[in-house]
Amino acid sequence: MASCSVGFGRLDGGLTCDGVSVEAIRDKIGRDSPFFLYSQSQLDANVLAYHSALDSLSMPGGAIIGYSIKANNNLSVLRRLGSQGTGAVVVSGNELRTARLCGIPSDKIVYNGNGKTKAEITFAVSEGVLLSVDSQFDLANITACAKASGAAARVMIRINPDIDPKVHPYISTGIMSSKFGIEKNLVDEYISAIQAAGPDVVSLEGLHCHLGSTISDTKIFQDATDAMLRYVDHVEAAVGAPLKVLDIGGGLGIDYYRGTKGDVSMPTPMDLIDSIRSKLQGRQFTFMLEPGRSLVANTGIFVAPVTGTKSNGAKHFVVVDGSMTEVIRPSLYDAYHHIEYTAAGVEPAAEAEEEKKVFDVVGPVCESADFLGKDRLLAVPHTGQAVAVFDVGAYCYTMASNYNMRVRPGEYMTSAGGSQLCTIRKPEEFSDLIRMCIAADEIDPINIA
Ligand code: LLP
């Protein structure tokens, strides 16, 4: 990797973030502390790539980047994205609160979810955001909540188009065996139910689908677009009016191998749009995408100091102060995250091929599933070395836990082109872990006999 003023690179062998030495950042934060580090320049570049792609469509009804905030909900990340014009896609009342708190306007927010509670729906209706209808009970709840609150619910129907995105089964969401979306053959029934409720209660504004995550082939988006445009035509004919929105979801993958594996080539946002451009020509609706990972994943690294090395027979381990509690994706999806040391080797020889060994990079958590990387060819780490786990800006902090009473680490972001470092979330402390437990002398039993 060459030194780079946008994102992560190398200078004199040491890892850099926005051109600044990660070792120097470790000196500031504390060399023994694990932490997440985000590159603001990379974030800006990623948003720009989406804006350029969507702007190039020149849709008469406009286009919206609905940032899927489950990927990374740090307020600073959201404010930065919001200030650059992105909308938000939320899946809980609290994500909706967070999006609003960060200044994202209601007319750019979509609320998805297969299990929205009545309280969440009522809140979403009062905020005027677009809700996706996921099932019959969901539509019944939306109708009831809208009636009770006296405001119309703006909705899209989320269709499960039964297209296989060819990704890990846990993150495949648009096939019939998935719990998401309505059965595609039942669209007419939903239209009838919405029409029966009346436009002052439920206003049908569009259609939605989301096939899955880590999609690497634009053909999948083409298939989704073809299928959804057929539904748009069908629904428009049935209701006798144009739909305002078509939202084909998120799911664009990233190259987690960071160019180290020859056969991986990942489409860019422009490649995605190019692949469906002609299909959208002449359409009047607002076109929406819901990217999460492809906006934020490559903006972050997780820095974990090396605690030691050990061998069990022929198996060698680098044990770090970082684990499945901060980066669960390897354990949960068998996902690959690239790993490198932050500092250059002390001796140049330490980086030489013959000095390297095949290591599993593991954490201290009491689970054999606790690994960050398996079978990695790495130099034997020198004292004080740390690993950087790459592409952790999406679905890592948001999926972090306190298992084994590990505190969640701090999050930091560069700003002003790398000349400043900002704490954007403080590291937790022991007191945070026991805060919600009731002290022995404050326990107040309720009689339930
Ligand atoms: N829209 C909907 C309706 C979604 O369910 C998701 C992700 C997205 C958009 C954003 O997808 P993206 O562009 O980030 O792929 N924890 C898993 C990913 C779960 C994704 C869930 N839905 C992982 O770490 O890979």
PDB file of N, CA and C in Angstrom, residues 236-292:
ATOM      1  N   GLU A 236     -49.130   0.788 -10.770  1.00  0.00           N
ATOM      2  CA  GLU A 236     -49.616   2.064 -11.326  1.00  0.00           C
ATOM      3  C   GLU A 236     -50.910   1.843 -12.114  1.00  0.00           C
ATOM      4  N   ALA A 237     -50.954   0.738 -12.867  1.00  0.00           N
ATOM      5  CA  ALA A 237     -52.181   0.435 -13.629  1.00  0.00           C
ATOM      6  C   ALA A 237     -53.328   0.145 -12.665  1.00  0.00           C
ATOM      7  N   ALA A 238     -53.028  -0.568 -11.591  1.00  0.00           N
ATOM      8  CA  ALA A 238     -54.090  -0.947 -10.649  1.00  0.00           C
ATOM      9  C   ALA A 238     -54.631   0.265  -9.895  1.00  0.00           C
ATOM     10  N   VAL A 239     -53.763   1.182  -9.512  1.00  0.00           N
ATOM     11  CA  VAL A 239     -54.249   2.327  -8.718  1.00  0.00           C
ATOM     12  C   VAL A 239     -54.584   3.531  -9.597  1.00  0.00           C
ATOM     13  N   GLY A 240     -54.172   3.456 -10.853  1.00  0.00           N
ATOM     14  CA  GLY A 240     -54.487   4.532 -11.782  1.00  0.00           C
ATOM     15  C   GLY A 240     -53.752   5.831 -11.500  1.00  0.00           C
ATOM     16  N   ALA A 241     -52.589   5.724 -10.879  1.00  0.00           N
ATOM     17  CA  ALA A 241     -51.793   6.936 -10.598  1.00  0.00           C
ATOM     18  C   ALA A 241     -50.319   6.545 -10.559  1.00  0.00           C
ATOM     19  N   PRO A 242     -49.433   7.506 -10.867  1.00  0.00           N
ATOM     20  CA  PRO A 242     -48.014   7.162 -10.829  1.00  0.00           C
ATOM     21  C   PRO A 242     -47.505   6.995  -9.386  1.00  0.00           C
ATOM     22  N   LEU A 243     -46.549   6.099  -9.211  1.00  0.00           N
ATOM     23  CA  LEU A 243     -45.905   5.960  -7.898  1.00  0.00           C
ATOM     24  C   LEU A 243     -44.807   7.012  -7.765  1.00  0.00           C
ATOM     25  N   LYS A 244     -44.592   7.443  -6.529  1.00  0.00           N
ATOM     26  CA  LYS A 244     -43.599   8.514  -6.340  1.00  0.00           C
ATOM     27  C   LYS A 244     -42.181   7.989  -6.156  1.00  0.00           C
ATOM     28  N   VAL A 245     -42.048   6.749  -5.628  1.00  0.00           N
ATOM     29  CA  VAL A 245     -40.710   6.257  -5.259  1.00  0.00           C
ATOM     30  C   VAL A 245     -40.492   4.813  -5.700  1.00  0.00           C
ATOM     31  N   LEU A 246     -39.292   4.542  -6.225  1.00  0.00           N
ATOM     32  CA  LEU A 246     -38.837   3.152  -6.345  1.00  0.00           C
ATOM     33  C   LEU A 246     -37.516   3.044  -5.583  1.00  0.00           C
ATOM     34  N   ASP A 247     -37.489   2.117  -4.620  1.00  0.00           N
ATOM     35  CA  ASP A 247     -36.319   1.926  -3.762  1.00  0.00           C
ATOM     36  C   ASP A 247     -35.860   0.489  -3.943  1.00  0.00           C
ATOM     37  N   ILE A 248     -34.663   0.296  -4.530  1.00  0.00           N
ATOM     38  CA  ILE A 248     -34.211  -1.087  -4.777  1.00  0.00           C
ATOM     39  C   ILE A 248     -33.212  -1.562  -3.710  1.00  0.00           C
ATOM     40  N   GLY A 249     -33.167  -0.849  -2.576  1.00  0.00           N
ATOM     41  CA  GLY A 249     -32.386  -1.348  -1.442  1.00  0.00           C
ATOM     42  C   GLY A 249     -30.901  -1.077  -1.564  1.00  0.00           C
ATOM     43  N   GLY A 250     -30.161  -1.745  -0.687  1.00  0.00           N
ATOM     44  CA  GLY A 250     -28.697  -1.565  -0.668  1.00  0.00           C
ATOM     45  C   GLY A 250     -28.034  -2.860  -1.080  1.00  0.00           C
ATOM     46  N   GLY A 251     -26.882  -3.132  -0.499  1.00  0.00           N
ATOM     47  CA  GLY A 251     -26.285  -4.448  -0.678  1.00  0.00           C
ATOM     48  C   GLY A 251     -25.007  -4.515  -1.475  1.00  0.00           C
ATOM     49  N   LEU A 252     -24.554  -3.364  -2.037  1.00  0.00           N
ATOM     50  CA  LEU A 252     -23.315  -3.413  -2.816  1.00  0.00           C
ATOM     51  C   LEU A 252     -22.147  -3.821  -1.904  1.00  0.00           C
ATOM     52  N   GLY A 253     -21.378  -4.795  -2.367  1.00  0.00           N
ATOM     53  CA  GLY A 253     -20.262  -5.294  -1.556  1.00  0.00           C
ATOM     54  C   GLY A 253     -19.030  -4.404  -1.645  1.00  0.00           C
ATOM     55  N   ILE A 254     -18.011  -4.778  -0.883  1.00  0.00           N
ATOM     56  CA  ILE A 254     -16.707  -4.114  -1.003  1.00  0.00           C
ATOM     57  C   ILE A 254     -15.647  -5.207  -1.095  1.00  0.00           C
ATOM     58  N   ASP A 255     -14.444  -4.834  -1.526  1.00  0.00           N
ATOM     59  CA  ASP A 255     -13.363  -5.819  -1.622  1.00  0.00           C
ATOM     60  C   ASP A 255     -12.675  -5.936  -0.264  1.00  0.00           C
ATOM     61  N   TYR A 256     -13.143  -6.867   0.558  1.00  0.00           N
ATOM     62  CA  TYR A 256     -12.532  -7.050   1.875  1.00  0.00           C
ATOM     63  C   TYR A 256     -11.083  -7.534   1.773  1.00  0.00           C
ATOM     64  N   TYR A 257     -10.693  -8.045   0.583  1.00  0.00           N
ATOM     65  CA  TYR A 257      -9.302  -8.493   0.401  1.00  0.00           C
ATOM     66  C   TYR A 257      -8.372  -7.335   0.053  1.00  0.00           C
ATOM     67  N   ARG A 258      -8.934  -6.185  -0.170  1.00  0.00           N
ATOM     68  CA  ARG A 258      -8.159  -4.970  -0.455  1.00  0.00           C
ATOM     69  C   ARG A 258      -7.130  -5.196  -1.566  1.00  0.00           C
ATOM     70  N   GLY A 259      -7.575  -5.846  -2.615  1.00  0.00           N
ATOM     71  CA  GLY A 259      -6.694  -6.011  -3.771  1.00  0.00           C
ATOM     72  C   GLY A 259      -5.671  -7.131  -3.625  1.00  0.00           C
ATOM     73  N   THR A 260      -5.677  -7.838  -2.503  1.00  0.00           N
ATOM     74  CA  THR A 260      -4.657  -8.878  -2.311  1.00  0.00           C
ATOM     75  C   THR A 260      -5.073 -10.208  -2.930  1.00  0.00           C
ATOM     76  N   LYS A 261      -6.332 -10.305  -3.344  1.00  0.00           N
ATOM     77  CA  LYS A 261      -6.788 -11.555  -3.973  1.00  0.00           C
ATOM     78  C   LYS A 261      -7.169 -11.223  -5.404  1.00  0.00           C
ATOM     79  N   GLY A 262      -6.422 -11.773  -6.340  1.00  0.00           N
ATOM     80  CA  GLY A 262      -6.521 -11.387  -7.741  1.00  0.00           C
ATOM     81  C   GLY A 262      -7.913 -11.453  -8.341  1.00  0.00           C
ATOM     82  N   ASP A 263      -8.688 -12.494  -7.962  1.00  0.00           N
ATOM     83  CA  ASP A 263      -9.937 -12.715  -8.690  1.00  0.00           C
ATOM     84  C   ASP A 263     -11.116 -11.911  -8.144  1.00  0.00           C
ATOM     85  N   VAL A 264     -10.865 -11.014  -7.177  1.00  0.00           N
ATOM     86  CA  VAL A 264     -11.981 -10.242  -6.631  1.00  0.00           C
ATOM     87  C   VAL A 264     -12.067  -8.910  -7.363  1.00  0.00           C
ATOM     88  N   SER A 265     -13.206  -8.654  -8.002  1.00  0.00           N
ATOM     89  CA  SER A 265     -13.377  -7.310  -8.549  1.00  0.00           C
ATOM     90  C   SER A 265     -14.762  -6.844  -8.156  1.00  0.00           C
ATOM     91  N   MET A 266     -14.818  -5.709  -7.513  1.00  0.00           N
ATOM     92  CA  MET A 266     -16.075  -5.254  -6.925  1.00  0.00           C
ATOM     93  C   MET A 266     -16.606  -4.054  -7.693  1.00  0.00           C
ATOM     94  N   PRO A 267     -17.884  -4.077  -8.078  1.00  0.00           N
ATOM     95  CA  PRO A 267     -18.429  -2.928  -8.788  1.00  0.00           C
ATOM     96  C   PRO A 267     -18.464  -1.675  -7.906  1.00  0.00           C
ATOM     97  N   THR A 268     -18.295  -0.529  -8.541  1.00  0.00           N
ATOM     98  CA  THR A 268     -18.408   0.749  -7.836  1.00  0.00           C
ATOM     99  C   THR A 268     -19.873   1.203  -7.896  1.00  0.00           C
ATOM    100  N   PRO A 269     -20.233   2.252  -7.156  1.00  0.00           N
ATOM    101  CA  PRO A 269     -21.597   2.781  -7.296  1.00  0.00           C
ATOM    102  C   PRO A 269     -21.905   3.156  -8.747  1.00  0.00           C
ATOM    103  N   MET A 270     -20.906   3.696  -9.466  1.00  0.00           N
ATOM    104  CA  MET A 270     -21.156   4.065 -10.873  1.00  0.00           C
ATOM    105  C   MET A 270     -21.393   2.811 -11.711  1.00  0.00           C
ATOM    106  N   ASP A 271     -20.646   1.728 -11.448  1.00  0.00           N
ATOM    107  CA  ASP A 271     -20.884   0.467 -12.179  1.00  0.00           C
ATOM    108  C   ASP A 271     -22.314  -0.019 -11.937  1.00  0.00           C
ATOM    109  N   LEU A 272     -22.747   0.098 -10.675  1.00  0.00           N
ATOM    110  CA  LEU A 272     -24.118  -0.328 -10.351  1.00  0.00           C
ATOM    111  C   LEU A 272     -25.123   0.473 -11.182  1.00  0.00           C
ATOM    112  N   ILE A 273     -24.960   1.800 -11.133  1.00  0.00           N
ATOM    113  CA  ILE A 273     -25.906   2.667 -11.855  1.00  0.00           C
ATOM    114  C   ILE A 273     -25.809   2.440 -13.361  1.00  0.00           C
ATOM    115  N   ASP A 274     -24.568   2.296 -13.884  1.00  0.00           N
ATOM    116  CA  ASP A 274     -24.420   2.045 -15.323  1.00  0.00           C
ATOM    117  C   ASP A 274     -25.195   0.803 -15.742  1.00  0.00           C
ATOM    118  N   SER A 275     -25.206  -0.195 -14.844  1.00  0.00           N
ATOM    119  CA  SER A 275     -25.830  -1.472 -15.215  1.00  0.00           C
ATOM    120  C   SER A 275     -27.356  -1.369 -15.300  1.00  0.00           C
ATOM    121  N   ILE A 276     -27.942  -0.335 -14.699  1.00  0.00           N
ATOM    122  CA  ILE A 276     -29.416  -0.230 -14.729  1.00  0.00           C
ATOM    123  C   ILE A 276     -29.894   1.082 -15.362  1.00  0.00           C
ATOM    124  N   ARG A 277     -28.917   1.879 -15.811  1.00  0.00           N
ATOM    125  CA  ARG A 277     -29.235   3.223 -16.323  1.00  0.00           C
ATOM    126  C   ARG A 277     -30.343   3.209 -17.381  1.00  0.00           C
ATOM    127  N   SER A 278     -30.188   2.358 -18.387  1.00  0.00           N
ATOM    128  CA  SER A 278     -31.139   2.399 -19.505  1.00  0.00           C
ATOM    129  C   SER A 278     -32.537   2.002 -19.044  1.00  0.00           C
ATOM    130  N   LYS A 279     -32.603   1.132 -18.036  1.00  0.00           N
ATOM    131  CA  LYS A 279     -33.917   0.675 -17.559  1.00  0.00           C
ATOM    132  C   LYS A 279     -34.696   1.809 -16.895  1.00  0.00           C
ATOM    133  N   LEU A 280     -33.952   2.770 -16.325  1.00  0.00           N
ATOM    134  CA  LEU A 280     -34.623   3.836 -15.563  1.00  0.00           C
ATOM    135  C   LEU A 280     -35.000   5.031 -16.437  1.00  0.00           C
ATOM    136  N   GLN A 281     -34.494   5.003 -17.660  1.00  0.00           N
ATOM    137  CA  GLN A 281     -34.754   6.124 -18.573  1.00  0.00           C
ATOM    138  C   GLN A 281     -36.262   6.355 -18.739  1.00  0.00           C
ATOM    139  N   GLY A 282     -36.677   7.605 -18.650  1.00  0.00           N
ATOM    140  CA  GLY A 282     -38.082   7.948 -18.880  1.00  0.00           C
ATOM    141  C   GLY A 282     -38.974   7.767 -17.662  1.00  0.00           C
ATOM    142  N   ARG A 283     -38.430   7.237 -16.587  1.00  0.00           N
ATOM    143  CA  ARG A 283     -39.245   7.039 -15.379  1.00  0.00           C
ATOM    144  C   ARG A 283     -39.287   8.337 -14.576  1.00  0.00           C
ATOM    145  N   GLN A 284     -40.447   8.608 -13.988  1.00  0.00           N
ATOM    146  CA  GLN A 284     -40.644   9.902 -13.321  1.00  0.00           C
ATOM    147  C   GLN A 284     -40.434   9.838 -11.802  1.00  0.00           C
ATOM    148  N   PHE A 285     -40.400   8.626 -11.259  1.00  0.00           N
ATOM    149  CA  PHE A 285     -40.336   8.514  -9.787  1.00  0.00           C
ATOM    150  C   PHE A 285     -38.978   8.940  -9.225  1.00  0.00           C
ATOM    151  N   THR A 286     -38.966   9.134  -7.906  1.00  0.00           N
ATOM    152  CA  THR A 286     -37.705   9.341  -7.188  1.00  0.00           C
ATOM    153  C   THR A 286     -37.059   7.969  -7.025  1.00  0.00           C
ATOM    154  N   PHE A 287     -35.795   7.872  -7.416  1.00  0.00           N
ATOM    155  CA  PHE A 287     -35.101   6.589  -7.335  1.00  0.00           C
ATOM    156  C   PHE A 287     -34.260   6.567  -6.060  1.00  0.00           C
ATOM    157  N   MET A 288     -34.353   5.452  -5.354  1.00  0.00           N
ATOM    158  CA  MET A 288     -33.654   5.398  -4.067  1.00  0.00           C
ATOM    159  C   MET A 288     -32.821   4.132  -3.938  1.00  0.00           C
ATOM    160  N   LEU A 289     -31.621   4.307  -3.350  1.00  0.00           N
ATOM    161  CA  LEU A 289     -30.758   3.179  -2.983  1.00  0.00           C
ATOM    162  C   LEU A 289     -30.545   3.238  -1.477  1.00  0.00           C
ATOM    163  N   GLU A 290     -30.195   2.107  -0.874  1.00  0.00           N
ATOM    164  CA  GLU A 290     -30.031   2.053   0.581  1.00  0.00           C
ATOM    165  C   GLU A 290     -28.656   1.508   0.978  1.00  0.00           C
ATOM    166  N   PRO A 291     -27.574   2.127   0.542  1.00  0.00           N
ATOM    167  CA  PRO A 291     -26.262   1.561   0.860  1.00  0.00           C
ATOM    168  C   PRO A 291     -25.883   1.716   2.334  1.00  0.00           C
ATOM    169  N   GLY A 292     -25.262   0.701   2.870  1.00  0.00           N
ATOM    170  CA  GLY A 292     -24.678   0.799   4.215  1.00  0.00           C
ATOM    171  C   GLY A 292     -23.190   0.555   4.100  1.00  0.00           C
TER     172      GLY A 292
END
